[in-house]
Coordinates of C-alpha atoms and ligand atoms in Angstrom, one line a residue:
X79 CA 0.0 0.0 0.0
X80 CA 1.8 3.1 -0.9
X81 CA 2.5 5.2 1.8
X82 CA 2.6 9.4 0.7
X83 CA 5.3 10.6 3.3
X84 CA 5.1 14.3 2.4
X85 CA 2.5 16.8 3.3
X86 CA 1.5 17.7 -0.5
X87 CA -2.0 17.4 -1.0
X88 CA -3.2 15.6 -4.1
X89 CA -5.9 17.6 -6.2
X90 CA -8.2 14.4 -6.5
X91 CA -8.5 12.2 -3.7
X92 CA -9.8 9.3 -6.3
X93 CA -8.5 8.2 -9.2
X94 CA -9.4 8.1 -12.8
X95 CA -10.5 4.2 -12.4
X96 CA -12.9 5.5 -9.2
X97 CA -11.0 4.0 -6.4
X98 CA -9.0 5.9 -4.1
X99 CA -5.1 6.9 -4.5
X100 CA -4.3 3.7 -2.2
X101 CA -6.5 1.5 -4.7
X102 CA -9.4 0.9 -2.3
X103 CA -13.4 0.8 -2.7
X104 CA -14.5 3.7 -1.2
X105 CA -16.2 1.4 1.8
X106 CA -13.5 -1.3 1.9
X107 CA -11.1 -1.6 4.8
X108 CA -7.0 -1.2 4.7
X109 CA -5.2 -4.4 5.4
X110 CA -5.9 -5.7 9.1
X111 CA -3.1 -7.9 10.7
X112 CA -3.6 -8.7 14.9
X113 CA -1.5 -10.5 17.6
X114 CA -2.1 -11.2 21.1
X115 CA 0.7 -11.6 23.7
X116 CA 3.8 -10.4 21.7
X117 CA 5.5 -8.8 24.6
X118 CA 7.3 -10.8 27.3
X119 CA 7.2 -8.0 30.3
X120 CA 3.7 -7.1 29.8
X121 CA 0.5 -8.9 31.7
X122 CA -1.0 -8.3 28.3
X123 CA -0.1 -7.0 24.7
X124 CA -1.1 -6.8 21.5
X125 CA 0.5 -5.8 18.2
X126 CA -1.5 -4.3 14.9
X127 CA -0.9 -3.4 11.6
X128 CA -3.4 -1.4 10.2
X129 CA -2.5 -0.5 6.1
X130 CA 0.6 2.0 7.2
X131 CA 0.1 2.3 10.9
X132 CA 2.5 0.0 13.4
X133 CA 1.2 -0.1 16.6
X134 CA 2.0 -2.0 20.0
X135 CA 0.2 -1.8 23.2
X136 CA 0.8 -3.1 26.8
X137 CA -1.2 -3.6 29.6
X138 CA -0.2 -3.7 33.4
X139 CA -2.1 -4.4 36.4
X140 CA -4.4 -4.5 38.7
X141 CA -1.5 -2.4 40.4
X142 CA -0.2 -0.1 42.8
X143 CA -1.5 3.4 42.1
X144 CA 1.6 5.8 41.1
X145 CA 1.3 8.6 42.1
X146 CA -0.7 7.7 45.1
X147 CA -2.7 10.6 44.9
X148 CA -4.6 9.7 42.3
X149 CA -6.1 6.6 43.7
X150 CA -9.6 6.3 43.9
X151 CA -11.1 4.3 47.4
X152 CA -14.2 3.0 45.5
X153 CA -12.9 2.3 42.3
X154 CA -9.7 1.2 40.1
X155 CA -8.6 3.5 37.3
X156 CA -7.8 3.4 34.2
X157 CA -4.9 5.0 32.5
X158 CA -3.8 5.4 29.4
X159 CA -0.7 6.1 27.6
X160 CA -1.0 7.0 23.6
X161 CA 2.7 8.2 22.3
X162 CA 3.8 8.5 18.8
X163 CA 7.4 7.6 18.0
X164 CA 9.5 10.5 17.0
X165 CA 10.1 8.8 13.4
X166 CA 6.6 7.4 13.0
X167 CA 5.4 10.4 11.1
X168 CA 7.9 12.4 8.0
X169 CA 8.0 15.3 9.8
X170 CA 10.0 14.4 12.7
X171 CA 7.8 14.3 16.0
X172 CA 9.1 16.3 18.9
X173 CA 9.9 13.2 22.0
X174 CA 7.7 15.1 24.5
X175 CA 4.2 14.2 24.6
X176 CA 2.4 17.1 23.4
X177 CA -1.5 18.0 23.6
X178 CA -2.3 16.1 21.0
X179 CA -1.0 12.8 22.8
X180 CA -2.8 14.2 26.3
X181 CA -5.9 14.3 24.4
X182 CA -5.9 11.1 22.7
X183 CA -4.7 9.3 25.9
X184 CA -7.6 10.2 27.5
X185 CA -9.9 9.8 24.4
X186 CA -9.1 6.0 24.3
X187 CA -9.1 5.4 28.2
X188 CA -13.0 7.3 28.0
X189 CA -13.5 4.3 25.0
X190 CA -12.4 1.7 27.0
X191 CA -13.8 2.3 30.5
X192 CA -17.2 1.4 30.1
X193 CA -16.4 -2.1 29.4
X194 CA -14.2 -2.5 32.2
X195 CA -15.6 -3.7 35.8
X196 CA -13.5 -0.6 37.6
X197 CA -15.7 -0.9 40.5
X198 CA -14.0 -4.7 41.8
X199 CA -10.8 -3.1 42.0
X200 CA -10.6 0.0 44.3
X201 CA -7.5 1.7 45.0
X202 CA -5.5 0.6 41.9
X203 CA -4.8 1.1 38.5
X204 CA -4.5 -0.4 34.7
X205 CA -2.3 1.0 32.9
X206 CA -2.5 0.7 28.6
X207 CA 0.7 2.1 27.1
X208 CA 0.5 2.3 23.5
X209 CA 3.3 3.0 20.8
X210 CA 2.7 4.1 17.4
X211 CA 5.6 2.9 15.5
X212 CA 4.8 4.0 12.1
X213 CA 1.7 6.5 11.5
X214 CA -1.0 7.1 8.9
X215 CA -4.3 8.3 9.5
X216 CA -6.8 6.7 12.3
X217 CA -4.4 6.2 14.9
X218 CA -6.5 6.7 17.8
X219 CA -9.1 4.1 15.9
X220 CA -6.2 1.9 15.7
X221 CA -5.6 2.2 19.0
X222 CA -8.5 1.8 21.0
X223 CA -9.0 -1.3 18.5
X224 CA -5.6 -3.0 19.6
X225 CA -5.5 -1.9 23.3
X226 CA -8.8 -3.9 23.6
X227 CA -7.0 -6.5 22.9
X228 CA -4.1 -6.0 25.5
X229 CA -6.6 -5.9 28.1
X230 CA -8.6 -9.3 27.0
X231 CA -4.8 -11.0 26.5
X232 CA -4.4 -9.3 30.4
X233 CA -7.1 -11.8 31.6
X234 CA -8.7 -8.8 32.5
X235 CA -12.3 -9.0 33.3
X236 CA -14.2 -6.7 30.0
X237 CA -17.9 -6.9 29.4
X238 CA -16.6 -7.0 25.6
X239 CA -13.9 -5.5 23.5
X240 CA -14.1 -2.4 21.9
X241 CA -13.6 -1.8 18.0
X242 CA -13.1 1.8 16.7
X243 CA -12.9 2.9 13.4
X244 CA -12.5 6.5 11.0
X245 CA -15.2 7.1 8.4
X246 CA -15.7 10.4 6.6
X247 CA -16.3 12.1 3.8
X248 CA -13.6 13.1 0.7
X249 CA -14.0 14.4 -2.5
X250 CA -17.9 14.4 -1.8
X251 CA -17.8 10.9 -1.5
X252 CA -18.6 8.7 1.9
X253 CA -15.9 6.7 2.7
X254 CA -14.4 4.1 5.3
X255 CA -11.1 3.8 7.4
X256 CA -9.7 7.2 6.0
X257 CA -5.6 7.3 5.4
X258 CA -3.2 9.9 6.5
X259 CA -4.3 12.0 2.9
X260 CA -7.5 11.4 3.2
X261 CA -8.0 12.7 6.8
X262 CA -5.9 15.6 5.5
X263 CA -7.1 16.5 2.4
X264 CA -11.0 15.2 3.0
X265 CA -13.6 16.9 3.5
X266 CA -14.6 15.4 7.2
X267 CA -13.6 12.5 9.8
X268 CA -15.5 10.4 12.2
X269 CA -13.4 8.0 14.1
X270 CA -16.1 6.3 16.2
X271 CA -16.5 3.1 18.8
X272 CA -18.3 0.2 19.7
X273 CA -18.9 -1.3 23.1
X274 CA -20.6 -4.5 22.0
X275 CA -21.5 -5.8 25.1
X276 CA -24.0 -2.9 25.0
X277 CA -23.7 -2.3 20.9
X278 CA -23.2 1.6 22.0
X279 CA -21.2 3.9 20.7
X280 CA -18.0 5.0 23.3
X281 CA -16.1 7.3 21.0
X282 CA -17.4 10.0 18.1
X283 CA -16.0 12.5 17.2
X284 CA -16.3 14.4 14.1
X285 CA -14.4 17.0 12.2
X286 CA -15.2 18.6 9.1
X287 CA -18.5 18.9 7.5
X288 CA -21.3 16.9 6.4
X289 CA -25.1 17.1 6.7
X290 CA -27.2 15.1 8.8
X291 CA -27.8 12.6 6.0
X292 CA -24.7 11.7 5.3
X293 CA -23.7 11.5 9.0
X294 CA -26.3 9.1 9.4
X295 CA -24.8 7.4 6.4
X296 CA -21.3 7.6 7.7
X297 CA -22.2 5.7 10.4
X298 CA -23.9 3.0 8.7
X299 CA -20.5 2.4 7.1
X300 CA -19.1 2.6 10.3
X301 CA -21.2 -0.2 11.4
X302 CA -20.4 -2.8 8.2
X303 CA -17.2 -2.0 9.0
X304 CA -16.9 -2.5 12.9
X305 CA -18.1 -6.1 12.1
X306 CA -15.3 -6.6 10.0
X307 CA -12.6 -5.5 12.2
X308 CA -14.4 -7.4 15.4
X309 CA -14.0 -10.6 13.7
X310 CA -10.1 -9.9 13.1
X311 CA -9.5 -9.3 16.4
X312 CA -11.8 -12.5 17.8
X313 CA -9.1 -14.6 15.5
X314 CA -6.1 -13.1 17.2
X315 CA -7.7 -14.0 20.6
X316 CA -8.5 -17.6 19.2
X317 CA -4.9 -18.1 17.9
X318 CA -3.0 -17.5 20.9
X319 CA -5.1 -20.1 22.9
X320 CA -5.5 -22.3 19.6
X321 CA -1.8 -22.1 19.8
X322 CA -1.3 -22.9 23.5
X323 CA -4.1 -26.0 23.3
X324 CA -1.4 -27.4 20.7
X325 CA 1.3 -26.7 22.2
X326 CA -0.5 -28.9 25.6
X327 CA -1.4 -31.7 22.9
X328 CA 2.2 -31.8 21.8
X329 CA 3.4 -32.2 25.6
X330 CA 5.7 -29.2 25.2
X331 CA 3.8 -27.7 27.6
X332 CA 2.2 -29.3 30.7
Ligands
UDP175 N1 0.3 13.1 12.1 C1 1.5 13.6 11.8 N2 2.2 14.3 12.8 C2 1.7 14.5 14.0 C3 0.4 14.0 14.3 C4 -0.3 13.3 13.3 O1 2.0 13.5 10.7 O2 2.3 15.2 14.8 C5 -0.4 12.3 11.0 C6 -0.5 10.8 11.4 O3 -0.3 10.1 10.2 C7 -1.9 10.7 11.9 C8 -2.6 11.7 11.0 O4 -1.8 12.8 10.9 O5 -2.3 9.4 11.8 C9 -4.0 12.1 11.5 O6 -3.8 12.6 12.9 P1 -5.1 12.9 13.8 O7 -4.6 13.9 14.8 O8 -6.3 13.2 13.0 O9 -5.3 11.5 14.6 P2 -5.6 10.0 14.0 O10 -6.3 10.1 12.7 O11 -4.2 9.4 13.9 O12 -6.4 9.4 15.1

């Protein structure tokens, strides 16, 4: 999938043969790659690739709260750490988490709290730290989508996973899983999230412009295409276990 590293806007977002510059249908998913429990350290991980975007995230806890301040006596907290590497984008990104980070950070941990039972662990925290290796377009989709499945390869207890996803509008044209371009040069951008436990939305978010019918058709997209992405990440929790079963029935591991 080419990947356009410089900040030039394209005058057509579409080309000649009617599919977009990367060669998809206008509602057809980038390529979707999952695994579960890639990192040793962790309690849980997961790694995606999402077209362009390189992504890891690591889950820790139930644990001590650091600082202790921020504690809660009735409840366990959530936090969430969303950093993008300093060559993950072509301009070179500062180290320092800027607003941008702060504001996805919390974004994702808003996602992903409803699903969590924070209540059965007061005074301690879960802690998601995420890492965008390589970026392009839909990152904080990307990232709710994998961290989900860091906290379901944690063990911890979830009333379902969460699966986020960009739709939008470019060129005049409704459109799913937007790339870097597109959320640059389109016209609007909707990354939005299901909780399927409840089949509710936990994220939307929405900037450009469209009218109400085409919002309302945006997020029918967003629905065909939250199915999609769901049953990915089901097969990445089945193949770790699938995995471990085998290794059992092998007697490598007992
Ligand atoms: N981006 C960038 N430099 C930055 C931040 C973002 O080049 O400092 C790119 C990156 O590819 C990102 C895209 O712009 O995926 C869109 O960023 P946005 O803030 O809309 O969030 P995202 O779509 O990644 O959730």
């Amino acid at each position: 999938m080419p990947l356009i590293i410089k900040d030039e806007y394209p005058e057509k977002l579409f080309r000649d043969d009617g599919k977009r510059l990367d060669g998809r249908d206008k509602d057809e998913l980038r390529p979707i790659k999952m695994e579960v429990g890639v990192l040793e350290n962790a309690d849980g991980s997961a790694y995606l690739e999402w077209g362009n975007n390189k992504i890891y995230a690591a889950v820790y806890g139930p644990r001590e709260v650091h600082p202790h301040h921020l504690a809660k006596p009735d409840r366990g907290i959530l936090r969430v750490f969303y950093r993008m590497a300093t060559f993950s984008v072509f301009e070179r990104k500062r180290p320092a988490p800027g607003r941008r980070e702060k504001e996805i950070s919390m974004v994702i941990s808003d996602c992903l709290k409803p699903v969590l039972f924070l209540e059965l662990y007061p005074g301690t925290a879960f802690e998601v730290y995420i890492n965008v290796l390589d970026a392009d377009g839909g990152t904080r989709c990307a990232c709710i989508t994998v961290a989900a499945l860091a906290l379901a390869d944690a063990g911890v207890p979830m009333r379902s996973l969460v699966t986020a996803v960009a739709v939008g509008k470019i060129d005049g044209e409704l459109i799913t899983d937007l790339s870097g371009i597109e959320d640059k040069a389109g016209e609007a951008d909707l990354p939005c999230a299901i909780t399927w436990f409840n089949e509710e939305l936990s994220l939307l978010q929405f900037d450009g412009e469209t009218d109400l019918e085409e919002f309302s058709k945006c997020l029918g997209l967003a629905k065909n295409a939250f199915s999609k992405i769901y049953e990915i990440q089901l097969d990445a929790l089945k193949k770790k276990y699938i995995e471990i079963q085998e290794e059992y029935s092998r007697g490598e591991k007992k």
